[in-house]
mmCIF file of C-alpha atoms in Angstrom:
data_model
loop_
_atom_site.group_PDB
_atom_site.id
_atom_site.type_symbol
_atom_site.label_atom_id
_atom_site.label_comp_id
_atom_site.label_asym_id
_atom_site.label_seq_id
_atom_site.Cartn_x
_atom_site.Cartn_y
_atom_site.Cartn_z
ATOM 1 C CA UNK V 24 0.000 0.000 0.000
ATOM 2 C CA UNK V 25 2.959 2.374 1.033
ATOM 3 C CA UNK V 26 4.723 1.658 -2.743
ATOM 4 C CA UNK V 27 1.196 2.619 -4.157
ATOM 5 C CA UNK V 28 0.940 5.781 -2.421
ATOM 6 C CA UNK V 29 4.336 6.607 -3.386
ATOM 7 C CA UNK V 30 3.896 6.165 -6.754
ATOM 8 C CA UNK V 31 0.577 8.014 -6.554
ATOM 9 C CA UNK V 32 2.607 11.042 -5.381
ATOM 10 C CA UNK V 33 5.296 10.793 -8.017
ATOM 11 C CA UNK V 34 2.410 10.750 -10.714
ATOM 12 C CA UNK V 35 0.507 13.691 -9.171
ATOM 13 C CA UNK V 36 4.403 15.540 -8.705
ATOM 14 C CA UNK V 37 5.157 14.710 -12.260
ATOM 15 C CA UNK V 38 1.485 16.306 -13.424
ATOM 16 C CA UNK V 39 2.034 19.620 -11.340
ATOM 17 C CA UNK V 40 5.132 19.961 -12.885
ATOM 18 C CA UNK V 41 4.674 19.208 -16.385
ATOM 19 C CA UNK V 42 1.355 21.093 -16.682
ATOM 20 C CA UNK V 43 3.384 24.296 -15.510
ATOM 21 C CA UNK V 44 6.299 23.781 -17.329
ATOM 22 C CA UNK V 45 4.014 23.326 -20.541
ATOM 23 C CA UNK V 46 2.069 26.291 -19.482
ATOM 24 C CA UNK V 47 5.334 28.762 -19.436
ATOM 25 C CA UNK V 48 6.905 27.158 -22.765
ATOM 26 C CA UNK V 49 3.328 28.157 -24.707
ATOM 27 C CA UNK V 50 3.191 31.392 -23.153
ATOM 28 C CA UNK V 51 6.893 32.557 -24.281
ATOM 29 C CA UNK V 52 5.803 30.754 -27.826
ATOM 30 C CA UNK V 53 2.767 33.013 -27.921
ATOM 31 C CA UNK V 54 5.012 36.197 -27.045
ATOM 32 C CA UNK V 55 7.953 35.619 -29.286
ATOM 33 C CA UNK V 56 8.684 37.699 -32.479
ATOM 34 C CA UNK V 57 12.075 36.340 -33.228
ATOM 35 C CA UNK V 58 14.921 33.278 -32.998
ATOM 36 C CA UNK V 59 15.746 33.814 -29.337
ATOM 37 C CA UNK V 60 12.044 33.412 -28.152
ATOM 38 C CA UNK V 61 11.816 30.297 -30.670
ATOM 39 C CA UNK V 62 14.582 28.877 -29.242
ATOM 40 C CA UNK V 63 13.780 29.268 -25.770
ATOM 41 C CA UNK V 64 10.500 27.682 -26.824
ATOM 42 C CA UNK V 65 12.790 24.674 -28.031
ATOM 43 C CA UNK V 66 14.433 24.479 -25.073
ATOM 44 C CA UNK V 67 11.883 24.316 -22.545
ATOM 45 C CA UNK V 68 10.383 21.644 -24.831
ATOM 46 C CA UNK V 69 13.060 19.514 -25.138
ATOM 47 C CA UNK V 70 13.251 19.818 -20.967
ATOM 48 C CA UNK V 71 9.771 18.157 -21.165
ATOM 49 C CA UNK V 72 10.218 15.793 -23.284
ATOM 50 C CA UNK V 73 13.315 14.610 -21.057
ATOM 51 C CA UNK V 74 10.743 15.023 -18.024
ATOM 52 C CA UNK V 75 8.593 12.892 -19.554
ATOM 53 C CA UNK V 76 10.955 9.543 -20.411
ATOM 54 C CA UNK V 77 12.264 10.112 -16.959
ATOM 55 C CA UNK V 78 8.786 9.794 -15.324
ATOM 56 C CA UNK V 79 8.092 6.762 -17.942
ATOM 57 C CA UNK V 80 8.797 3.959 -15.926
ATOM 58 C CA UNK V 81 5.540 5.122 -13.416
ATOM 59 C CA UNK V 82 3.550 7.015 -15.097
ATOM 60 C CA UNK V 83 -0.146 5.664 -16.099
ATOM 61 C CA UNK V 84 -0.296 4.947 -19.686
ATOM 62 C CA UNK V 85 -3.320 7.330 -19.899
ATOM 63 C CA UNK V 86 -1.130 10.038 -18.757
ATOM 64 C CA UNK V 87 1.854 9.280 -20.433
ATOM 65 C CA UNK V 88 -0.491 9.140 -23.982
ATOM 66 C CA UNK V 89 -1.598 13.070 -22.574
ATOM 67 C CA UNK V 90 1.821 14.349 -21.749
ATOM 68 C CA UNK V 91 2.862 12.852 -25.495
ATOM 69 C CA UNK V 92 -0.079 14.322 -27.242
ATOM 70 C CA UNK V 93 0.536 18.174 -25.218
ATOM 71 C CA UNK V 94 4.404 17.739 -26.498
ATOM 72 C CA UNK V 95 3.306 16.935 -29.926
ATOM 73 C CA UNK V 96 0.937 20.155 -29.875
ATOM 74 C CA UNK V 97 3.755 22.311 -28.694
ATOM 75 C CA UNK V 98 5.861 20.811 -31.081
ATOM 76 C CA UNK V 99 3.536 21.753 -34.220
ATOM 77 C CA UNK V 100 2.878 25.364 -32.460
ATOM 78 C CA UNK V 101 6.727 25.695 -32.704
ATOM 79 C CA UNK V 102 6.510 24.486 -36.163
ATOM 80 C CA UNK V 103 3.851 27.756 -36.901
ATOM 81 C CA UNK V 104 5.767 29.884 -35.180
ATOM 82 C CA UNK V 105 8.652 29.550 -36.609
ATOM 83 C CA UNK V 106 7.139 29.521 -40.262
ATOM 84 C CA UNK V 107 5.351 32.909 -38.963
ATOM 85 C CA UNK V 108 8.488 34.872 -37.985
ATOM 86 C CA UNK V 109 10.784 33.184 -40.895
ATOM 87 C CA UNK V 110 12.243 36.148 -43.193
ATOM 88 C CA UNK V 111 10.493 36.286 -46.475
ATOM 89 C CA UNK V 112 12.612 36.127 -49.498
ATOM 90 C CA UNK V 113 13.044 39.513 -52.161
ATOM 91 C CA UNK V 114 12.896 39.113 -55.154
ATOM 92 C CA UNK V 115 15.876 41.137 -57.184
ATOM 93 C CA UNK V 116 17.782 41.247 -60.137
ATOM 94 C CA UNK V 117 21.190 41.017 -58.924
ATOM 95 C CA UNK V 118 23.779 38.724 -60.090
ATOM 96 C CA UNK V 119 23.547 35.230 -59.061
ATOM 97 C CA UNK V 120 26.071 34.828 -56.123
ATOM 98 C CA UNK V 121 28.810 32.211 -56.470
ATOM 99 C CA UNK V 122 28.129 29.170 -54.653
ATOM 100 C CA UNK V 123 29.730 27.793 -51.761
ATOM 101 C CA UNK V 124 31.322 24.248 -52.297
ATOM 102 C CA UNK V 125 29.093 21.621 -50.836
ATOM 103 C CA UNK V 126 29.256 19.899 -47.844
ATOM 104 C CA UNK V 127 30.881 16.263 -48.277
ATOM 105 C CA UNK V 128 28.568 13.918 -47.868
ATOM 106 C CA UNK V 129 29.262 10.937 -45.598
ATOM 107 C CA UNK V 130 30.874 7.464 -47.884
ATOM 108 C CA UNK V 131 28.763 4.878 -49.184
ATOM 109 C CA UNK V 132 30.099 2.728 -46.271
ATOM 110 C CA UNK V 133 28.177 4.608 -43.860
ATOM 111 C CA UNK V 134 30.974 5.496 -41.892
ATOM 112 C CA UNK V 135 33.176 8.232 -42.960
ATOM 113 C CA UNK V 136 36.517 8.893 -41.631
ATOM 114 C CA UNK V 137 36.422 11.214 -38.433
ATOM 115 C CA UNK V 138 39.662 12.598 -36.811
ATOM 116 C CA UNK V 139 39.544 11.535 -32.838
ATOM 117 C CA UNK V 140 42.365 11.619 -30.037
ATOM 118 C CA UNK V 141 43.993 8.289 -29.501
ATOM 119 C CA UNK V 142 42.654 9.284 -26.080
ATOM 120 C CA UNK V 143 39.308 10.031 -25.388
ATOM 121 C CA UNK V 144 38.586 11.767 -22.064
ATOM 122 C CA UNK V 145 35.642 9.898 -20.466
ATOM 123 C CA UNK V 146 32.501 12.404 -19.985
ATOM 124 C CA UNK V 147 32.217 12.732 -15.723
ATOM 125 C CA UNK V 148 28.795 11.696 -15.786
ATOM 126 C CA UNK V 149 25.963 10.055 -18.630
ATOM 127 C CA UNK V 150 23.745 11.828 -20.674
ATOM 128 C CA UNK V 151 21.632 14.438 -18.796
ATOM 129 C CA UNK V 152 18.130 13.106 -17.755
ATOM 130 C CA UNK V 153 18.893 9.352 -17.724
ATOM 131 C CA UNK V 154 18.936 7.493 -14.977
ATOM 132 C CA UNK V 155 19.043 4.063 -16.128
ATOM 133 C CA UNK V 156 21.369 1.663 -18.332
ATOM 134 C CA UNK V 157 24.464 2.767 -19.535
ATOM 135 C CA UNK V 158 27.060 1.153 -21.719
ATOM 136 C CA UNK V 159 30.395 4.032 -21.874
ATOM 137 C CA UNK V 160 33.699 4.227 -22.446
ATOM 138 C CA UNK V 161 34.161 1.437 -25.086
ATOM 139 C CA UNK V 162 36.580 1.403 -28.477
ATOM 140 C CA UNK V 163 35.906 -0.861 -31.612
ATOM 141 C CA UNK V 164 34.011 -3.837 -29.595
ATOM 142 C CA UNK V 165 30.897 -4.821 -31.231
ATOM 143 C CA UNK V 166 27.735 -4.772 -28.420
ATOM 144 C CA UNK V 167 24.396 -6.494 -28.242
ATOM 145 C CA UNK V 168 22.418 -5.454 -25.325
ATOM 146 C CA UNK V 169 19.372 -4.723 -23.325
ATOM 147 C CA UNK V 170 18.158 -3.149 -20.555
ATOM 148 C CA UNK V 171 18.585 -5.315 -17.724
ATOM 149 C CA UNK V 172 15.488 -5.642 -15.060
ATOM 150 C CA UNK V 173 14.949 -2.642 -12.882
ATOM 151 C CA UNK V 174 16.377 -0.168 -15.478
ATOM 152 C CA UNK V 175 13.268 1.228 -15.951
ATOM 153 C CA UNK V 176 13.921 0.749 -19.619
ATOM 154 C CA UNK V 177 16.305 3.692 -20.341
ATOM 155 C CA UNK V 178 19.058 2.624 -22.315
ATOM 156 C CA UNK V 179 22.048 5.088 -22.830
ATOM 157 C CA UNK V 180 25.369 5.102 -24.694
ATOM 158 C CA UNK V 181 28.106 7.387 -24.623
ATOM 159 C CA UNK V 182 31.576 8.048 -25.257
ATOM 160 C CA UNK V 183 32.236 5.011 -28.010
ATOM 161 C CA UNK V 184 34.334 4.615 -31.026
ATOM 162 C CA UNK V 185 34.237 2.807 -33.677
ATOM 163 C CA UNK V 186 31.896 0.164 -32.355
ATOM 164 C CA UNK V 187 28.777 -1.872 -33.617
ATOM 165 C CA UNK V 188 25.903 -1.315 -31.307
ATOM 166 C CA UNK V 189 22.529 -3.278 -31.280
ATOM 167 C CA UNK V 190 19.322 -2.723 -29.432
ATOM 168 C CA UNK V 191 17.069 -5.796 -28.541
ATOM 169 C CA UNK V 192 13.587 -5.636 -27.265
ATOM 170 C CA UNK V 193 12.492 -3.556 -23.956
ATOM 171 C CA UNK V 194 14.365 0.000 -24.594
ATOM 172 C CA UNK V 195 11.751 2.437 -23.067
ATOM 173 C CA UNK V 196 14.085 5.073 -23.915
ATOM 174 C CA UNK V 197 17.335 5.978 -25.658
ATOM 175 C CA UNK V 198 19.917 8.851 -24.478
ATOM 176 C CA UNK V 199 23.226 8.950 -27.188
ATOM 177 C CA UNK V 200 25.908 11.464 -26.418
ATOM 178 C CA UNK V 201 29.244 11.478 -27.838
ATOM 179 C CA UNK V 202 29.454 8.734 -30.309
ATOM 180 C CA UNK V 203 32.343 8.577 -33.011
ATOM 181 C CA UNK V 204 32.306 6.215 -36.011
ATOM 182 C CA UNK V 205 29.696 4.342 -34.797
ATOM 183 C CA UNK V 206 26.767 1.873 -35.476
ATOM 184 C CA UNK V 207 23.504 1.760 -33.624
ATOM 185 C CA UNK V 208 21.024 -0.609 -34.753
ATOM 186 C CA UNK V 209 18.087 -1.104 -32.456
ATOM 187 C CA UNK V 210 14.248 -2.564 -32.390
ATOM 188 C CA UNK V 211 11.177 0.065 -31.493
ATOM 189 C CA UNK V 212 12.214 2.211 -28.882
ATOM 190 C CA UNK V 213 8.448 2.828 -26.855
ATOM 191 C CA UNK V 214 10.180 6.317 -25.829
ATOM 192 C CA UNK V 215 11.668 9.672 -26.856
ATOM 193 C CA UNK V 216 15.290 8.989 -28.200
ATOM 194 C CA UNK V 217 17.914 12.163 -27.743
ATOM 195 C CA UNK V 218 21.289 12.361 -29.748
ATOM 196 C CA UNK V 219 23.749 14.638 -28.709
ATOM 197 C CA UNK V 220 27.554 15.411 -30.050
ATOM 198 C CA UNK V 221 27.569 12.426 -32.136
ATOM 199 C CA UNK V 222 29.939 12.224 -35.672
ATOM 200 C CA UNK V 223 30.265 10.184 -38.505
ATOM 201 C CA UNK V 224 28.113 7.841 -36.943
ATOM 202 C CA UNK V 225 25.089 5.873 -38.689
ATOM 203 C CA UNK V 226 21.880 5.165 -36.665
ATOM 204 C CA UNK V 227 18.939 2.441 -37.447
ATOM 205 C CA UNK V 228 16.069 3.246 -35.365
ATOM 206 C CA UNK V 229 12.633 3.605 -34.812
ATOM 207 C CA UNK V 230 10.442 5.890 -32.013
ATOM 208 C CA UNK V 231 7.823 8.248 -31.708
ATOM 209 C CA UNK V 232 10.318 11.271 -30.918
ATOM 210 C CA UNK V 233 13.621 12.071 -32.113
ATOM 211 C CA UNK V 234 16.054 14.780 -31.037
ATOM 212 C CA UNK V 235 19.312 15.158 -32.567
ATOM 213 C CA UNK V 236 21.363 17.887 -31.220
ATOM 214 C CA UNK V 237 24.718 18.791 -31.849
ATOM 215 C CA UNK V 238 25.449 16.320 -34.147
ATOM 216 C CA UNK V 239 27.551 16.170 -37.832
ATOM 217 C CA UNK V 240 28.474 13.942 -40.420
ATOM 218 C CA UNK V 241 26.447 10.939 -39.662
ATOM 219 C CA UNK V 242 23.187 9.214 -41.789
ATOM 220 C CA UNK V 243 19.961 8.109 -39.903
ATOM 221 C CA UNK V 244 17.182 5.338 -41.017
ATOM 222 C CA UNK V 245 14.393 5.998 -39.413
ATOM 223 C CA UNK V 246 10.776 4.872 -38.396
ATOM 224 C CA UNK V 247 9.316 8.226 -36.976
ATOM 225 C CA UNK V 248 5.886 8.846 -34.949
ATOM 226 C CA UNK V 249 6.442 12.641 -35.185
ATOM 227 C CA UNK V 250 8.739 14.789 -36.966
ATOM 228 C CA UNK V 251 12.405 14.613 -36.284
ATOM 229 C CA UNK V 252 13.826 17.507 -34.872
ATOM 230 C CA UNK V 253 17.469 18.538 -35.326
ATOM 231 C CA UNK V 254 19.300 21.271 -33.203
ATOM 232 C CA UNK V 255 23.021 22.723 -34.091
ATOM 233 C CA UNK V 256 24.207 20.017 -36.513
ATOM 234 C CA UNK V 257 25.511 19.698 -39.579
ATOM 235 C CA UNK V 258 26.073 17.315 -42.525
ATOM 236 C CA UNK V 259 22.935 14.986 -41.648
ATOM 237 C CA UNK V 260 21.100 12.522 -44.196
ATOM 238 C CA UNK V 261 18.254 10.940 -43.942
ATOM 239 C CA UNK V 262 16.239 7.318 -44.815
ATOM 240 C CA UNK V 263 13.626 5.196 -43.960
ATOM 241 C CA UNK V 264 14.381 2.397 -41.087
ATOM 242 C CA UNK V 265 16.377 -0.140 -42.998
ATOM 243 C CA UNK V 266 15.128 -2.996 -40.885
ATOM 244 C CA UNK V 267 11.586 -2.494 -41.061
ATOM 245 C CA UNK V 268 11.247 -5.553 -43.126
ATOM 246 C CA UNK V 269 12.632 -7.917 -39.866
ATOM 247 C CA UNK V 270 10.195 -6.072 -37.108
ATOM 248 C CA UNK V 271 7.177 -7.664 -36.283
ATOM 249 C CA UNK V 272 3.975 -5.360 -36.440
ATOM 250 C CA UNK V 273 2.926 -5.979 -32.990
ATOM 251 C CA UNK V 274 7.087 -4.479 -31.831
ATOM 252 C CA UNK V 275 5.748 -1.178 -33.220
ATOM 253 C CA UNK V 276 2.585 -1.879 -31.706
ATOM 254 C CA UNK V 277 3.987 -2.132 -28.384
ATOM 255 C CA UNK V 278 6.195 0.928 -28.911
ATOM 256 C CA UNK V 279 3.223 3.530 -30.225
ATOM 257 C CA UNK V 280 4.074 3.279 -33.662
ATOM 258 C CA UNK V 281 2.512 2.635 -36.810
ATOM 259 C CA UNK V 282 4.562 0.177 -38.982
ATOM 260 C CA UNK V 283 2.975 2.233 -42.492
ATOM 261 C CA UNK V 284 2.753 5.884 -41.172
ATOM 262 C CA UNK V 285 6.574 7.205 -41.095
ATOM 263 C CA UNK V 286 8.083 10.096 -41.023
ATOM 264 C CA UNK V 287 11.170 9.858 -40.915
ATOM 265 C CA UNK V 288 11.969 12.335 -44.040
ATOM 266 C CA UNK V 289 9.976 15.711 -42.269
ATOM 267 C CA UNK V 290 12.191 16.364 -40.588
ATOM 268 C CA UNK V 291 12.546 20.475 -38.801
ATOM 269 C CA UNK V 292 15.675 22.017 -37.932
ATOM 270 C CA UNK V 293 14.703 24.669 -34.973
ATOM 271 C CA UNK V 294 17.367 26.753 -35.622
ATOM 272 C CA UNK V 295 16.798 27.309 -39.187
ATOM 273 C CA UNK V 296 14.065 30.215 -39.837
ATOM 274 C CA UNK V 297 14.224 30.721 -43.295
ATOM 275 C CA UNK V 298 11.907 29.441 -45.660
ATOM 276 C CA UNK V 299 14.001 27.433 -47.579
ATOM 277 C CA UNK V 300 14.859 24.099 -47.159
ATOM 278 C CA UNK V 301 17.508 24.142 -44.337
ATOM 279 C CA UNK V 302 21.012 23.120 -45.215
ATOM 280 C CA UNK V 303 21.694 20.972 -42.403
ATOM 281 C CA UNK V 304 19.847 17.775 -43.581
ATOM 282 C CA UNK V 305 19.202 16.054 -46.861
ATOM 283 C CA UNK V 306 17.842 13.161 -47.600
ATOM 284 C CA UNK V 307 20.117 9.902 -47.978
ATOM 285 C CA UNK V 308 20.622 9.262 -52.231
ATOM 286 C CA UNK V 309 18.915 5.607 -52.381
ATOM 287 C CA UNK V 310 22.593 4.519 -53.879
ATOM 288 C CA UNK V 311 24.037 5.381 -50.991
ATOM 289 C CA UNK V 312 21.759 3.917 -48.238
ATOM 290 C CA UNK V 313 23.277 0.651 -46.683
ATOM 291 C CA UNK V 314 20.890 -2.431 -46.429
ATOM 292 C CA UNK V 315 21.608 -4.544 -42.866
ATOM 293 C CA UNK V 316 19.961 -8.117 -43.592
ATOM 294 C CA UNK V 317 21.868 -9.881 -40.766
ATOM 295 C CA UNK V 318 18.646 -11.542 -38.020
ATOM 296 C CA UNK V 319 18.397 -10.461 -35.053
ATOM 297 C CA UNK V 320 20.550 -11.295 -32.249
ATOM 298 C CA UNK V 321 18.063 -13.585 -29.497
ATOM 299 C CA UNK V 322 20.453 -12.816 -26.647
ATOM 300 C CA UNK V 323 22.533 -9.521 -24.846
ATOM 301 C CA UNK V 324 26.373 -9.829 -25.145
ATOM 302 C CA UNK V 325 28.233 -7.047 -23.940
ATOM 303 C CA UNK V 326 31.751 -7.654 -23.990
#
């Protein structure tokens, strides 16, 4: 009875919080008439969604459907916002300017050559807002996990190179921060999944919400609920979840998903107002996207 209560508390602690932390981030949306205010208005929503795969692991699913739904709302009012203060383009005569050489895309290998210290400083701590698996630290192993029991779910990786990473079934949520030359492969993540200071990495994976901030060089194939959302990055490319073929329709059941509604190619860079197509994403040529046919591991093995 004591656990019960507790929990009750946590759910009713969690609902005070998020309503008035959703309540501030629409107000400064409704009040902002340029990139600072929009950004704030990012910010504040990316701090709920991390509120919200934090609390997943009590929360009713009833409430965590309502906190999703509010985030998606928020997420679309950003959306109009932004559209609403983006600069509209003149039309002129002037000379064509001279175009900037493009960005090289990542190789056809799907992992392009990054420069790293033969060192890597270990991060003091995980990725912010996870408190629950972690696999760290590693260099060119190859890693099949998944969340062990009492985790809550919430899976995180950080500071790897150069390794192959695969997700089995259970991840409730995914935190990524500082990945280098890496592979992540992973079944339906029921969660919000947050990428931060990765490079030349590629990334199979599929979830209702996707954050990717801080980020360059690398290719995702995804299998998006709602639009991906990109912060600060650079060089990205984009493609459909490569191993949709190998997921059983009740997986993306399970996770919230839809196995034929994706969209894993609208994809909305915050920090890009104008109304052209941002620079900071394209989508993956199909000669270039990399097919993974190997089955699915049935056990974890981390080394």
């Amino acid at each position: 009875e004591s656990f019960i209560r507790s929990n009750r508390e946590l759910v009713l602690l969690f609902e005070s919080s998020f309503a008035e932390g959703l309540g501030d981030a629409a107000c400064g949306l409704e009040g902002s008439t340029d990139a600072g205010g929009l950004a704030a208005a990012s910010t504040a929503c990316q701090g709920l969604h991390q509120s919200v795969a934090a609390a997943s692991s009590f929360l009713p699913a009833q409430t965590l459907e309502r906190a999703t739904r509010s985030l998606a709302e928020l997420e679309a009012s950003i959306r109009a916002k932004k559209e609403q203060i983006a600069p509209k383009k003149k039309f002129s005569f002037k000379a064509r300017d001279k175009l900037a050489p493009a960005l090289p895309p990542p190789s056809v290998l799907d992992t392009p050559p990054v420069s790293v210290p033969t060192a890597p400083t270990p991060a003091p701590a995980g990725p912010r807002g996870h408190d629950g698996a972690e696999v760290r630290g590693r260099r060119g192993e190859t890693i099949i996990v998944a969340p062990p029991r009492g985790s809550g779910g919430d899976m995180a990786l950080s500071d790897l190179v150069d390794c192959d990473i695969t997700l089995l079934e259970g991840v409730a949520a995914l935190w990524v921060d500082k990945l280098v030359r890496c592979r992540v492969v992973s079944l339906p993540i029921a969660g919000a999944v947050h990428i931060t200071g990765c490079e030349g990495c590629a990334f199979h994976v599929a979830s209702r919400q996707i954050r990717i901030h801080q980020t360059a060089r690398t290719n995702f194939y995804l299998h998006a609920g709602s639009h991906p959302i990109i912060e600060a990055c650079s060089g990205l490319r984009f493609a459909p979840y490569s191993k949709a073929a190998d997921v059983a329709e009740e997986m993306y059941t399970a996770a919230g998903l839809a196995k034929d509604g994706n969209l894993w190619n609208s994809v909305d860079d915050f920090l890009w107002l104008r109304a052209q197509q941002s620079p900071n994403w394209q989508v993956l040529p199909e000669a270039e996207r990399v097919a993974h046919d190997t089955a699915w591991p049935t056990a974890a093995k981390v080394p």
